[in-house]
PDB file of C-alpha atoms in Angstrom:
ATOM      1  CA  UNK A   1       0.000   0.000   0.000  1.00 44.00           C
ATOM      2  CA  UNK A   2       2.880   2.410   0.670  1.00 46.00           C
ATOM      3  CA  UNK A   3       3.990   2.239  -2.970  1.00 46.00           C
ATOM      4  CA  UNK A   4       0.470   3.004  -4.149  1.00 46.00           C
ATOM      5  CA  UNK A   5       0.199   5.934  -1.733  1.00 44.00           C
ATOM      6  CA  UNK A   6       3.453   7.481  -2.920  1.00 44.00           C
ATOM      7  CA  UNK A   7       2.358   7.183  -6.540  1.00 48.00           C
ATOM      8  CA  UNK A   8      -0.927   8.867  -5.652  1.00 53.00           C
ATOM      9  CA  UNK A   9       0.876  11.855  -4.155  1.00 55.00           C
ATOM     10  CA  UNK A  10       0.898  11.056  -0.434  1.00 60.00           C
ATOM     11  CA  UNK A  11       4.298  11.495   1.173  1.00 70.00           C
ATOM     12  CA  UNK A  12       3.576   9.144   4.069  1.00 73.00           C
ATOM     13  CA  UNK A  13       0.994   6.422   4.701  1.00 75.00           C
ATOM     14  CA  UNK A  14      -2.125   7.428   6.629  1.00 75.00           C
ATOM     15  CA  UNK A  15      -1.673   7.519  10.395  1.00 87.00           C
ATOM     16  CA  UNK A  16      -5.191   6.015  10.642  1.00 94.00           C
ATOM     17  CA  UNK A  17      -6.060   8.179  13.612  1.00 96.00           C
ATOM     18  CA  UNK A  18      -7.669  11.481  14.582  1.00 96.00           C
ATOM     19  CA  UNK A  19      -5.650  13.878  16.733  1.00 96.00           C
ATOM     20  CA  UNK A  20      -7.455  16.235  19.111  1.00 95.00           C
ATOM     21  CA  UNK A  21      -6.068  19.765  19.442  1.00 95.00           C
ATOM     22  CA  UNK A  22      -7.666  21.703  22.300  1.00 91.00           C
ATOM     23  CA  UNK A  23      -7.191  25.433  22.918  1.00 93.00           C
ATOM     24  CA  UNK A  24      -8.082  25.532  26.622  1.00 88.00           C
ATOM     25  CA  UNK A  25      -7.428  29.249  27.200  1.00 94.00           C
ATOM     26  CA  UNK A  26      -8.726  30.673  23.897  1.00 94.00           C
ATOM     27  CA  UNK A  27      -5.423  32.177  22.741  1.00 97.00           C
ATOM     28  CA  UNK A  28      -5.424  30.358  19.399  1.00 95.00           C
ATOM     29  CA  UNK A  29      -2.697  27.891  20.434  1.00 96.00           C
ATOM     30  CA  UNK A  30      -3.509  24.268  21.286  1.00 94.00           C
ATOM     31  CA  UNK A  31      -2.326  23.427  24.796  1.00 93.00           C
ATOM     32  CA  UNK A  32      -3.601  19.848  24.571  1.00 88.00           C
ATOM     33  CA  UNK A  33      -2.693  17.440  21.771  1.00 92.00           C
ATOM     34  CA  UNK A  34      -3.945  13.870  22.197  1.00 93.00           C
ATOM     35  CA  UNK A  35      -4.642  10.866  20.043  1.00 96.00           C
ATOM     36  CA  UNK A  36      -8.447  11.058  20.015  1.00 97.00           C
ATOM     37  CA  UNK A  37      -9.232   7.855  18.068  1.00 97.00           C
ATOM     38  CA  UNK A  38      -6.883   5.256  16.605  1.00 96.00           C
ATOM     39  CA  UNK A  39      -7.314   2.137  14.479  1.00 95.00           C
ATOM     40  CA  UNK A  40      -9.149   3.905  11.652  1.00 95.00           C
ATOM     41  CA  UNK A  41      -8.760   3.424   7.883  1.00 91.00           C
ATOM     42  CA  UNK A  42      -7.677   6.639   6.128  1.00 88.00           C
ATOM     43  CA  UNK A  43     -10.262   8.863   7.869  1.00 92.00           C
ATOM     44  CA  UNK A  44     -11.313  11.897   5.859  1.00 89.00           C
ATOM     45  CA  UNK A  45     -14.383  13.326   7.565  1.00 93.00           C
ATOM     46  CA  UNK A  46     -16.049  13.559  10.966  1.00 97.00           C
ATOM     47  CA  UNK A  47     -19.194  14.918  12.591  1.00 98.00           C
ATOM     48  CA  UNK A  48     -20.561  15.147  16.121  1.00 97.00           C
ATOM     49  CA  UNK A  49     -24.315  14.533  16.289  1.00 98.00           C
ATOM     50  CA  UNK A  50     -25.826  14.302  19.738  1.00 97.00           C
ATOM     51  CA  UNK A  51     -23.824  11.796  21.766  1.00 97.00           C
ATOM     52  CA  UNK A  52     -22.294  10.062  18.705  1.00 98.00           C
ATOM     53  CA  UNK A  53     -19.018  10.937  16.961  1.00 98.00           C
ATOM     54  CA  UNK A  54     -19.137   9.850  13.297  1.00 98.00           C
ATOM     55  CA  UNK A  55     -16.036   9.112  11.228  1.00 97.00           C
ATOM     56  CA  UNK A  56     -15.926   8.606   7.470  1.00 94.00           C
ATOM     57  CA  UNK A  57     -13.163   6.118   6.736  1.00 91.00           C
ATOM     58  CA  UNK A  58     -12.087   5.358   3.170  1.00 86.00           C
ATOM     59  CA  UNK A  59     -14.266   2.233   3.191  1.00 88.00           C
ATOM     60  CA  UNK A  60     -17.059   2.803   5.739  1.00 93.00           C
ATOM     61  CA  UNK A  61     -18.920   5.234   7.972  1.00 96.00           C
ATOM     62  CA  UNK A  62     -18.617   4.364  11.673  1.00 98.00           C
ATOM     63  CA  UNK A  63     -19.679   6.005  14.924  1.00 98.00           C
ATOM     64  CA  UNK A  64     -18.457   6.082  18.501  1.00 98.00           C
ATOM     65  CA  UNK A  65     -20.147   7.082  21.770  1.00 98.00           C
ATOM     66  CA  UNK A  66     -19.019  10.555  22.867  1.00 97.00           C
ATOM     67  CA  UNK A  67     -19.270  12.482  26.129  1.00 96.00           C
ATOM     68  CA  UNK A  68     -18.521  16.240  26.208  1.00 94.00           C
ATOM     69  CA  UNK A  69     -14.954  16.932  27.281  1.00 89.00           C
ATOM     70  CA  UNK A  70     -13.531  13.538  26.316  1.00 93.00           C
ATOM     71  CA  UNK A  71      -9.972  13.659  25.048  1.00 92.00           C
ATOM     72  CA  UNK A  72      -9.716  10.010  23.969  1.00 95.00           C
ATOM     73  CA  UNK A  73     -12.207   7.467  22.640  1.00 97.00           C
ATOM     74  CA  UNK A  74     -11.399   3.796  23.224  1.00 95.00           C
ATOM     75  CA  UNK A  75     -14.795   2.247  22.409  1.00 97.00           C
ATOM     76  CA  UNK A  76     -15.109  -0.088  19.448  1.00 97.00           C
ATOM     77  CA  UNK A  77     -16.701   1.595  16.410  1.00 97.00           C
ATOM     78  CA  UNK A  78     -20.313   0.920  15.472  1.00 98.00           C
ATOM     79  CA  UNK A  79     -20.679   0.221  11.743  1.00 98.00           C
ATOM     80  CA  UNK A  80     -23.116   2.601  10.013  1.00 98.00           C
ATOM     81  CA  UNK A  81     -22.647   2.081   6.252  1.00 96.00           C
ATOM     82  CA  UNK A  82     -20.197   0.866   3.632  1.00 92.00           C
ATOM     83  CA  UNK A  83     -18.592   3.474   1.404  1.00 85.00           C
ATOM     84  CA  UNK A  84     -17.853   1.466  -1.742  1.00 76.00           C
ATOM     85  CA  UNK A  85     -15.320   3.314  -3.830  1.00 67.00           C
ATOM     86  CA  UNK A  86     -13.428   0.693  -5.778  1.00 60.00           C
ATOM     87  CA  UNK A  87      -9.839  -0.354  -5.253  1.00 65.00           C
ATOM     88  CA  UNK A  88      -8.399   3.066  -4.386  1.00 62.00           C
ATOM     89  CA  UNK A  89     -11.516   4.672  -2.799  1.00 54.00           C
ATOM     90  CA  UNK A  90     -10.611   7.832  -4.705  1.00 60.00           C
ATOM     91  CA  UNK A  91     -14.190   9.115  -4.943  1.00 58.00           C
ATOM     92  CA  UNK A  92     -14.128   9.913  -1.212  1.00 58.00           C
ATOM     93  CA  UNK A  93     -11.263  12.367  -1.595  1.00 56.00           C
TER      94      UNK A  93
END
């Protein structure tokens, strides 16, 4: 997969995670940087709806339970829908 990614223009393989940057004092600089969710598959979109945090991976839409103020989600994802995009999933980008 690394060879395919470099040919497609990516300099490094996907980290397969979402990093949380939190500006606790409102000065425009993130004081907190944590790995929010790991174990994803080339995530490219996210949305918070109610108490669920949705992530669009290259191959599927998944959701996680979310509580306000959390800095790390360890729950297993709940499958929502497949995102069929062929071999390279390019349509999602």
